[in-house]
């Protein structure tokens, strides 16, 4: 199903079982992915071969070309990175630059600067968010719960297997 200007534009004669694109440029580059749902302006506009992804919101999952099993709900959720697999982002800007896999973010701006990190969980506005540098963005196995949890000076180095709860 395709509704909107340029939605599912690159499909040609390719079959896309279970694929739904609603919105301008939604899934416009998809050539062989299946079971994807994109709703919103530019949602999953770069996805070519990924499957089992859900993007709901303006530019959700728009930088990903081959990710699988990702869920992005909210404007700019998983927007800029070519995210890996098995990520969940709920909230405006959640996991915005993500290229890693198995990350879960609930709340506005959760892990918005995390790039290569994997197996992280952030719940709460801006939890594990903020200006991570080129090394901190590869952090692994962290859990941060609460507004701004996981912020502070430590984000300038890789931080693995930490738990932070609170404001």
Short mmCIF file of C-alpha atoms in Angstrom, two decimals:
data_model
loop_
_atom_site.label_atom_id
_atom_site.label_comp_id
_atom_site.label_asym_id
_atom_site.label_seq_id
_atom_site.Cartn_x
_atom_site.Cartn_y
_atom_site.Cartn_z
CA UNK A 1 0.00 0.00 0.00
CA UNK A 2 1.40 3.40 -0.97
CA UNK A 3 -0.27 6.73 -0.24
CA UNK A 4 1.54 10.00 -0.88
CA UNK A 5 3.76 11.63 -3.47
CA UNK A 6 6.80 9.41 -4.22
CA UNK A 7 5.90 6.83 -1.56
CA UNK A 8 7.30 3.41 -2.55
CA UNK A 9 8.64 5.15 -5.67
CA UNK A 10 11.55 2.76 -6.43
CA UNK A 11 9.71 -0.51 -6.18
CA UNK A 12 9.16 -1.04 -9.90
CA UNK A 13 7.91 -4.59 -10.32
CA UNK A 14 9.43 -5.83 -7.05
CA UNK A 15 7.09 -7.44 -4.58
CA UNK A 16 7.04 -6.06 -1.06
CA UNK A 17 4.85 -8.36 0.98
CA UNK A 18 3.25 -6.54 3.88
CA UNK A 19 4.80 -3.15 3.11
CA UNK A 20 2.90 0.07 3.84
CA UNK A 21 4.09 3.60 3.00
CA UNK A 22 2.01 6.65 3.85
CA UNK A 23 3.41 10.15 3.38
CA UNK A 24 5.56 12.18 1.02
CA UNK A 25 8.73 10.19 0.15
CA UNK A 26 7.86 7.38 2.57
CA UNK A 27 9.92 4.30 1.62
CA UNK A 28 10.81 5.99 -1.65
CA UNK A 29 14.07 4.04 -2.16
CA UNK A 30 12.80 0.58 -1.18
CA UNK A 31 13.76 -2.04 -3.76
CA UNK A 32 13.47 -5.38 -1.99
CA UNK A 33 12.60 -4.93 1.69
CA UNK A 34 9.47 -6.53 3.08
CA UNK A 35 7.07 -6.12 6.01
CA UNK A 36 7.99 -2.46 6.52
CA UNK A 37 5.57 0.21 7.72
CA UNK A 38 6.44 3.87 7.16
CA UNK A 39 4.05 6.64 8.12
CA UNK A 40 5.16 10.26 7.91
CA UNK A 41 7.00 12.73 5.75
CA UNK A 42 10.21 11.04 4.57
CA UNK A 43 9.78 8.08 6.89
CA UNK A 44 12.33 5.39 5.88
CA UNK A 45 13.12 7.32 2.69
CA UNK A 46 16.59 5.74 2.32
CA UNK A 47 15.60 2.14 3.12
CA UNK A 48 16.40 -0.15 0.20
CA UNK A 49 16.58 -3.72 1.49
CA UNK A 50 15.69 -3.74 5.19
CA UNK A 51 12.74 -5.72 6.51
CA UNK A 52 10.40 -5.74 9.50
CA UNK A 53 10.88 -2.05 10.31
CA UNK A 54 8.29 0.39 11.61
CA UNK A 55 8.70 4.16 11.34
CA UNK A 56 5.95 6.48 12.56
CA UNK A 57 6.69 10.20 12.42
CA UNK A 58 8.38 12.88 10.38
CA UNK A 59 11.73 11.52 9.06
CA UNK A 60 11.58 8.46 11.33
CA UNK A 61 14.21 5.87 10.31
CA UNK A 62 15.08 8.08 7.34
CA UNK A 63 18.84 7.45 7.27
CA UNK A 64 18.69 3.67 7.33
CA UNK A 65 19.20 1.74 4.10
CA UNK A 66 19.33 -1.88 5.25
CA UNK A 67 18.37 -2.14 8.94
CA UNK A 68 15.98 -4.83 10.14
CA UNK A 69 13.59 -5.23 13.06
CA UNK A 70 13.73 -1.56 14.08
CA UNK A 71 10.90 0.51 15.55
CA UNK A 72 11.01 4.31 15.51
CA UNK A 73 8.07 6.33 16.82
CA UNK A 74 8.30 10.12 16.88
CA UNK A 75 9.64 12.86 14.67
CA UNK A 76 13.33 12.32 13.87
CA UNK A 77 13.51 9.03 15.81
CA UNK A 78 16.50 7.11 14.34
CA UNK A 79 16.68 9.80 11.66
CA UNK A 80 20.30 10.37 10.68
CA UNK A 81 22.28 7.22 11.25
CA UNK A 82 22.29 4.06 9.18
CA UNK A 83 21.04 2.16 12.20
CA UNK A 84 21.80 -1.46 12.79
CA UNK A 85 19.22 -4.05 13.71
CA UNK A 86 16.83 -4.56 16.62
CA UNK A 87 16.60 -0.97 17.88
CA UNK A 88 13.57 0.66 19.49
CA UNK A 89 13.24 4.45 19.69
CA UNK A 90 10.14 6.15 21.05
CA UNK A 91 10.16 9.93 21.30
CA UNK A 92 11.27 13.00 19.40
CA UNK A 93 14.98 12.68 18.44
CA UNK A 94 15.34 9.33 20.20
CA UNK A 95 18.39 7.41 18.87
CA UNK A 96 18.73 10.08 16.17
CA UNK A 97 22.30 9.21 15.05
CA UNK A 98 22.29 5.51 15.90
CA UNK A 99 24.33 3.08 13.79
CA UNK A 100 24.59 0.33 16.43
CA UNK A 101 22.11 -2.39 17.28
CA UNK A 102 20.00 -3.68 20.15
CA UNK A 103 19.42 -0.24 21.71
CA UNK A 104 16.19 0.85 23.39
CA UNK A 105 15.28 4.48 24.04
CA UNK A 106 12.01 5.84 25.45
CA UNK A 107 11.67 9.60 25.79
CA UNK A 108 12.54 12.79 23.98
CA UNK A 109 16.20 12.87 23.00
CA UNK A 110 17.18 9.54 24.54
CA UNK A 111 20.56 8.47 23.16
CA UNK A 112 20.23 11.13 20.47
CA UNK A 113 24.01 11.33 19.93
CA UNK A 114 24.85 7.65 20.43
CA UNK A 115 26.36 6.40 17.18
CA UNK A 116 28.03 2.98 17.29
CA UNK A 117 26.90 1.90 20.76
CA UNK A 118 25.03 -1.36 21.27
CA UNK A 119 22.89 -3.02 23.91
CA UNK A 120 22.00 0.24 25.72
CA UNK A 121 18.73 1.18 27.42
CA UNK A 122 17.66 4.78 28.16
CA UNK A 123 14.31 5.81 29.62
CA UNK A 124 13.42 9.43 30.32
CA UNK A 125 13.86 12.76 28.59
CA UNK A 126 17.45 13.10 27.35
CA UNK A 127 18.60 9.98 29.20
CA UNK A 128 22.03 9.03 27.83
CA UNK A 129 21.67 12.04 25.55
CA UNK A 130 23.79 15.09 25.03
CA UNK A 131 27.05 15.76 23.29
CA UNK A 132 28.88 12.46 23.12
CA UNK A 133 32.26 12.63 21.43
CA UNK A 134 33.79 10.23 18.91
CA UNK A 135 34.76 7.69 21.58
CA UNK A 136 31.78 7.83 23.93
CA UNK A 137 29.35 7.15 21.13
CA UNK A 138 30.57 3.53 21.06
CA UNK A 139 29.44 2.79 24.63
CA UNK A 140 27.97 -0.66 25.29
CA UNK A 141 25.60 -2.24 27.81
CA UNK A 142 24.46 0.83 29.76
CA UNK A 143 21.10 1.39 31.48
CA UNK A 144 19.99 4.94 32.33
CA UNK A 145 16.57 5.74 33.78
CA UNK A 146 15.38 9.26 34.55
CA UNK A 147 15.53 12.71 33.01
CA UNK A 148 19.12 13.43 31.94
CA UNK A 149 20.35 10.20 33.58
CA UNK A 150 23.73 9.28 32.11
CA UNK A 151 24.72 12.89 31.49
CA UNK A 152 27.80 14.62 32.81
CA UNK A 153 31.52 14.79 32.15
CA UNK A 154 32.00 11.03 31.83
CA UNK A 155 30.50 11.03 28.34
CA UNK A 156 33.85 12.04 26.86
CA UNK A 157 35.10 8.45 27.05
CA UNK A 158 33.60 5.05 26.30
CA UNK A 159 31.51 3.97 29.25
CA UNK A 160 30.42 0.37 29.35
CA UNK A 161 28.10 -1.57 31.66
CA UNK A 162 26.90 1.33 33.84
CA UNK A 163 23.54 1.73 35.55
CA UNK A 164 22.23 5.18 36.41
CA UNK A 165 18.85 5.92 37.98
CA UNK A 166 17.57 9.38 38.84
CA UNK A 167 17.63 12.95 37.71
#
